[in-house]
PDB file of C-alpha atoms in Angstrom:
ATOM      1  CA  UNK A 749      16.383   9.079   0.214  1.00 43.00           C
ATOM      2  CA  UNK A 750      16.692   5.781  -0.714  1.00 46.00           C
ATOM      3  CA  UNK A 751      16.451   4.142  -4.366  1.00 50.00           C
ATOM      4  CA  UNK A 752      13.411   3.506  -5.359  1.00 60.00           C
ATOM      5  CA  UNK A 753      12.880   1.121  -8.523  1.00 71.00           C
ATOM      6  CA  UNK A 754      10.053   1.620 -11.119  1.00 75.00           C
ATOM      7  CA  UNK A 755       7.961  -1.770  -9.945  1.00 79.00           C
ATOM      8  CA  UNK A 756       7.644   0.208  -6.156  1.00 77.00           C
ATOM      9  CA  UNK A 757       7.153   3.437  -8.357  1.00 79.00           C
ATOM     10  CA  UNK A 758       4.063   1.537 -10.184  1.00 84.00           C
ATOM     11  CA  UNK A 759       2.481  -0.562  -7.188  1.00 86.00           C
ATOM     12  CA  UNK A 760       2.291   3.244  -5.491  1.00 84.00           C
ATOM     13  CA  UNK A 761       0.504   4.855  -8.275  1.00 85.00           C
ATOM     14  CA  UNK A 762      -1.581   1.552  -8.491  1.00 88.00           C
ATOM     15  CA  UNK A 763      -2.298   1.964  -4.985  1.00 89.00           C
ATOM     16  CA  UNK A 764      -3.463   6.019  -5.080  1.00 88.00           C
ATOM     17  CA  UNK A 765      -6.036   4.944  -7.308  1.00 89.00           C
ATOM     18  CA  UNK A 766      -7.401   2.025  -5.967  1.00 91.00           C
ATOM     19  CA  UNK A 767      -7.515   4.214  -2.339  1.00 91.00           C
ATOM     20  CA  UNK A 768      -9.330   7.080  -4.151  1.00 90.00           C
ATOM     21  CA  UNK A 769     -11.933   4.742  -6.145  1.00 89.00           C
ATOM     22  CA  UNK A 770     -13.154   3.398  -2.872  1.00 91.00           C
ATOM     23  CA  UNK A 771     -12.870   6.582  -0.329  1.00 91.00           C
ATOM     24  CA  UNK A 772     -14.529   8.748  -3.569  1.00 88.00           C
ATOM     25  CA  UNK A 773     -17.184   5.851  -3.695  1.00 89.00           C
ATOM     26  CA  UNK A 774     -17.500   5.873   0.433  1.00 92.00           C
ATOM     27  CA  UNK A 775     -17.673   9.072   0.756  1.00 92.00           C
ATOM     28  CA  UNK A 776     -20.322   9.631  -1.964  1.00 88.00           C
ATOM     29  CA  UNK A 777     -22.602   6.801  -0.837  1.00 89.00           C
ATOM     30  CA  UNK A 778     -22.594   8.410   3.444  1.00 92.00           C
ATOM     31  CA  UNK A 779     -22.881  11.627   2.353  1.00 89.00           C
ATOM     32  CA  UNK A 780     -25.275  10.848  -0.347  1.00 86.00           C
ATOM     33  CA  UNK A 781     -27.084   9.274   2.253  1.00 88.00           C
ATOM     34  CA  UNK A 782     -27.191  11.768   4.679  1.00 88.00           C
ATOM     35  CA  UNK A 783     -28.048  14.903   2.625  1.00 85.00           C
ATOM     36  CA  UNK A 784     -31.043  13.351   1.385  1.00 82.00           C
ATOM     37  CA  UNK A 785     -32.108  11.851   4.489  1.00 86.00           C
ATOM     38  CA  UNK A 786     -31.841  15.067   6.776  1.00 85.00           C
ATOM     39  CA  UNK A 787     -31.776  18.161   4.313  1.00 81.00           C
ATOM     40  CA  UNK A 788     -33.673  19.215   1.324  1.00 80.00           C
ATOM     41  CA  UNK A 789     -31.595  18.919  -1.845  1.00 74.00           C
ATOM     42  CA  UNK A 790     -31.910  20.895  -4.758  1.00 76.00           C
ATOM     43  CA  UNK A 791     -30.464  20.089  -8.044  1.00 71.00           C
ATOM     44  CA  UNK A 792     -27.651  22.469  -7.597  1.00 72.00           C
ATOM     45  CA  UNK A 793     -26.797  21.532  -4.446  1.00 78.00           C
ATOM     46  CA  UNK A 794     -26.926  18.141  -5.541  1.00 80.00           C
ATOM     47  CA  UNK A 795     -23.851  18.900  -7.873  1.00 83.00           C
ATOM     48  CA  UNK A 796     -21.760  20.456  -5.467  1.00 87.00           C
ATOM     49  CA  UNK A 797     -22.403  17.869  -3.205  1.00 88.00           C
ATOM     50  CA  UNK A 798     -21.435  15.476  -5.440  1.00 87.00           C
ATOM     51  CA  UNK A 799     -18.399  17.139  -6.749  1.00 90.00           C
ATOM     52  CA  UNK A 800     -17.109  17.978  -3.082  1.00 91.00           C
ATOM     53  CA  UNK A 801     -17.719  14.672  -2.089  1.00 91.00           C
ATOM     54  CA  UNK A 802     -15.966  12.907  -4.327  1.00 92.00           C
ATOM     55  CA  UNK A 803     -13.473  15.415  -5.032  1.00 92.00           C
ATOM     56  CA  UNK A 804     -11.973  15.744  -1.810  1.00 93.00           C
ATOM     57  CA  UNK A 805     -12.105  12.154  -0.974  1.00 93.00           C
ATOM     58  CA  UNK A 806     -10.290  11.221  -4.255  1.00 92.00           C
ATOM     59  CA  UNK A 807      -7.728  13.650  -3.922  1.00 91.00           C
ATOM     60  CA  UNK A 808      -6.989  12.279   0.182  1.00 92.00           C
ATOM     61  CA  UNK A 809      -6.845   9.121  -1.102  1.00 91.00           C
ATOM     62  CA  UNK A 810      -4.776   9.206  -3.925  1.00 90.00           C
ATOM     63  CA  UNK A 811      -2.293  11.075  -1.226  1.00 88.00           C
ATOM     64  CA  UNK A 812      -2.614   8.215   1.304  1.00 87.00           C
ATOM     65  CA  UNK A 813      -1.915   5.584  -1.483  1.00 86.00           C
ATOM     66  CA  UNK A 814       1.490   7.545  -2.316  1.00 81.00           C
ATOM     67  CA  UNK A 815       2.623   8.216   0.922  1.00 80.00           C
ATOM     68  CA  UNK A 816       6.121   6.990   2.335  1.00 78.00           C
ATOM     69  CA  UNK A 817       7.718   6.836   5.408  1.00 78.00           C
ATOM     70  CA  UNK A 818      10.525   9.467   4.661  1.00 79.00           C
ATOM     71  CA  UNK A 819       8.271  12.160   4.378  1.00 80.00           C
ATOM     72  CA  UNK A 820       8.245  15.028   6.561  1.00 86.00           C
ATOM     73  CA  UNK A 821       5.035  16.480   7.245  1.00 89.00           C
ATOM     74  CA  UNK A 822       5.073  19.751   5.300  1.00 90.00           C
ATOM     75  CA  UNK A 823       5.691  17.400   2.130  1.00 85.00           C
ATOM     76  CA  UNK A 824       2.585  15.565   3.516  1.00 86.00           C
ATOM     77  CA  UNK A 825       0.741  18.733   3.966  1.00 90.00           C
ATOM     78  CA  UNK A 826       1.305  20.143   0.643  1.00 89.00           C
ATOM     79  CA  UNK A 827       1.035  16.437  -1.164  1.00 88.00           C
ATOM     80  CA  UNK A 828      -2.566  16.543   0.326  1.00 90.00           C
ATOM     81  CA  UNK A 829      -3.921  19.948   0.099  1.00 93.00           C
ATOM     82  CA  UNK A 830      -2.743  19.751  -3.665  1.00 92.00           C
ATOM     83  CA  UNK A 831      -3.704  16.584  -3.957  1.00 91.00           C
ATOM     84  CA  UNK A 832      -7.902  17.618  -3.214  1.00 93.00           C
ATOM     85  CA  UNK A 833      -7.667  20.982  -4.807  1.00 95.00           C
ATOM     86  CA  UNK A 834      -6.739  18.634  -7.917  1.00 94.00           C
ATOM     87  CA  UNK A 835      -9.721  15.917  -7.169  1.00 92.00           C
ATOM     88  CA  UNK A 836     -12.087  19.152  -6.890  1.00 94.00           C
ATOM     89  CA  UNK A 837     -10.884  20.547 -10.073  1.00 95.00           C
ATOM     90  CA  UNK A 838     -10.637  17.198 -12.077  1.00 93.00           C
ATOM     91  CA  UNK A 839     -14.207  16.564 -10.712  1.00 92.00           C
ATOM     92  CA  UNK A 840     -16.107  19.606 -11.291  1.00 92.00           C
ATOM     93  CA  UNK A 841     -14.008  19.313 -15.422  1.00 92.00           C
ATOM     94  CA  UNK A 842     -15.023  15.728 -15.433  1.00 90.00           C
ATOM     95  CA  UNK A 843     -18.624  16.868 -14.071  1.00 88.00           C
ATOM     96  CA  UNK A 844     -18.853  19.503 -17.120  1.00 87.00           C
ATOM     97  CA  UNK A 845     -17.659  17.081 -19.715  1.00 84.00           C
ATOM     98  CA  UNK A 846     -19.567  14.679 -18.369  1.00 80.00           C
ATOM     99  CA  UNK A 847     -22.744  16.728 -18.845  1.00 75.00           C
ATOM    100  CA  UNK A 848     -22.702  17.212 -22.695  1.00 72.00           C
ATOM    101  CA  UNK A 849     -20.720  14.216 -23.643  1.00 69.00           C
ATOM    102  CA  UNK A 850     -22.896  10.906 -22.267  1.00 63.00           C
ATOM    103  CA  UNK A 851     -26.543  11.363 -23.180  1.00 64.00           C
ATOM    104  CA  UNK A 852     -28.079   8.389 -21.843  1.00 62.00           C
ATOM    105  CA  UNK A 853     -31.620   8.207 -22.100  1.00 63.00           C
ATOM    106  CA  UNK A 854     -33.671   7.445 -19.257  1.00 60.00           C
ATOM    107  CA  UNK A 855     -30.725   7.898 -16.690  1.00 61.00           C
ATOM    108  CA  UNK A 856     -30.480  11.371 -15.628  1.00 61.00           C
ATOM    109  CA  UNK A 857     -27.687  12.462 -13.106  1.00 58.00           C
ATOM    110  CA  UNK A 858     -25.909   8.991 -14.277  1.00 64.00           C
ATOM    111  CA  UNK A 859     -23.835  10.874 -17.258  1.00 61.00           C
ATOM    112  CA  UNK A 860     -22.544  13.237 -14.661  1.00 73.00           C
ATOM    113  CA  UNK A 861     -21.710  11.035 -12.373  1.00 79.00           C
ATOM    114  CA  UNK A 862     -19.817   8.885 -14.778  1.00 81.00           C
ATOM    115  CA  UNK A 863     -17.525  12.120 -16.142  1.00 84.00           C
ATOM    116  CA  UNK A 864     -17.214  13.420 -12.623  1.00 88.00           C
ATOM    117  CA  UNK A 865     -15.127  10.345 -11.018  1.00 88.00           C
ATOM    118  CA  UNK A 866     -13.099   9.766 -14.078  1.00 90.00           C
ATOM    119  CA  UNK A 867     -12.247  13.772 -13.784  1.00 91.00           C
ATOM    120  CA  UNK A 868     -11.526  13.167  -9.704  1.00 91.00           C
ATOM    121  CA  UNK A 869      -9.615  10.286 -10.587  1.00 91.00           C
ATOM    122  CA  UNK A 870      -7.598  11.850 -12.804  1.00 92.00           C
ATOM    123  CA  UNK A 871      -6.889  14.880 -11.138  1.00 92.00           C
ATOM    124  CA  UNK A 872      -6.395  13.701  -7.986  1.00 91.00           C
ATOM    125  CA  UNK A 873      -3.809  11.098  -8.957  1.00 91.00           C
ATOM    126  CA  UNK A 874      -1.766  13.125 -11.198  1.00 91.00           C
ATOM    127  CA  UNK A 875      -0.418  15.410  -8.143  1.00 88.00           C
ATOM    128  CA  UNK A 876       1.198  12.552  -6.067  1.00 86.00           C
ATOM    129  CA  UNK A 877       2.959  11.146 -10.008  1.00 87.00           C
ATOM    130  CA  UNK A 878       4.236  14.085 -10.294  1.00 88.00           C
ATOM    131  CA  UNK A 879       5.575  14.349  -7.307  1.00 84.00           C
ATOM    132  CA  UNK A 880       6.921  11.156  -7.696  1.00 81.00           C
ATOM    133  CA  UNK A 881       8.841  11.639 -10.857  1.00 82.00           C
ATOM    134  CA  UNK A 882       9.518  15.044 -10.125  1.00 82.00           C
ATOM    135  CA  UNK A 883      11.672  14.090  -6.984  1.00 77.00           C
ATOM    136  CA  UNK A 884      12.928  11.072  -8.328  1.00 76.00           C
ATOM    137  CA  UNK A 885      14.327  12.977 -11.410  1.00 77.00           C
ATOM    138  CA  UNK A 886      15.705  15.677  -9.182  1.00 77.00           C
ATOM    139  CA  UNK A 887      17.948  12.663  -7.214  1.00 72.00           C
ATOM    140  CA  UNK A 888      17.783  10.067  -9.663  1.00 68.00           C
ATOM    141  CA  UNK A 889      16.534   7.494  -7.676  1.00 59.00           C
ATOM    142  CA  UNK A 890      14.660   5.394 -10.343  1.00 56.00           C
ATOM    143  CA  UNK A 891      17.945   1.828 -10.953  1.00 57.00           C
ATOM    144  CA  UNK A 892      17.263  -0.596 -13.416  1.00 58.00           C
ATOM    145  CA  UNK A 893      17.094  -4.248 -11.964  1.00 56.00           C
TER     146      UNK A 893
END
């Protein structure tokens, strides 16, 4: 594999969360939309929906923003399945923190919400930086410029 500086390291890390801000944010607003327009949502289901939503999204974005060329595709594979069991985790933690820790009067469902994409965000990013530094450590790819 080839070198790999720490400026290309960053941009890619910058990148996997910028891609799973706005597919967690997509994906939450279309199937926000649809739920409530064709089914009958109950509060519970209303939290999984939201979790799984932005979970899963997170977690394929964060995966897309990492991804490289030299790659073969069961390192894609397990980059992305890891990747949204990670954005489901860190979202349904960030969901439960989020519950007791942001009381915001007035704005129910909003203190949730908040904790919940942190926790995706989180979660679903740190698989593909590990990753990262993992493999680069292993063949010492990282050169100073």
């Amino acid at each position: 594999m080839p070198s790999v500086g720490l400026a290309w390291f960053l941009f890619r890390s910058c990148t996997g969360v910028f891609f799973s801000c706005v597919l967690g944010f997509v994906s939450w607003v279309i199937v926000r939309f649809i739920m409530h327009s064709f089914f009958l949502v109950t509060p519970l289901f209303n939290e999984v929906m939201n979790i799984c939503s932005i979970g899963i999204a997170a977690g394929v974005g964060a995966s897309a923003g990492s991804w490289m060329l030299e790659m073969n595709r069961p390192q894609l594979a397990r980059r992305i399945v890891l990747g949204i069991l990670a954005g489901l985790l860190g979202a349904w933690l960030g969901f439960q923190y989020g519950k007791g820790t942001y009381i915001m009067i007035g704005m129910p469902g909003i203190p949730d919400l908040r904790g919940l994409v942190w926790g995706a965000l989180i979660g679903a990013n740190a698989v593909p930086i590990l990753f990262d530094l993992v493999g680069a450590a292993r063949q010492r790819r990282f050169q100073r410029r």
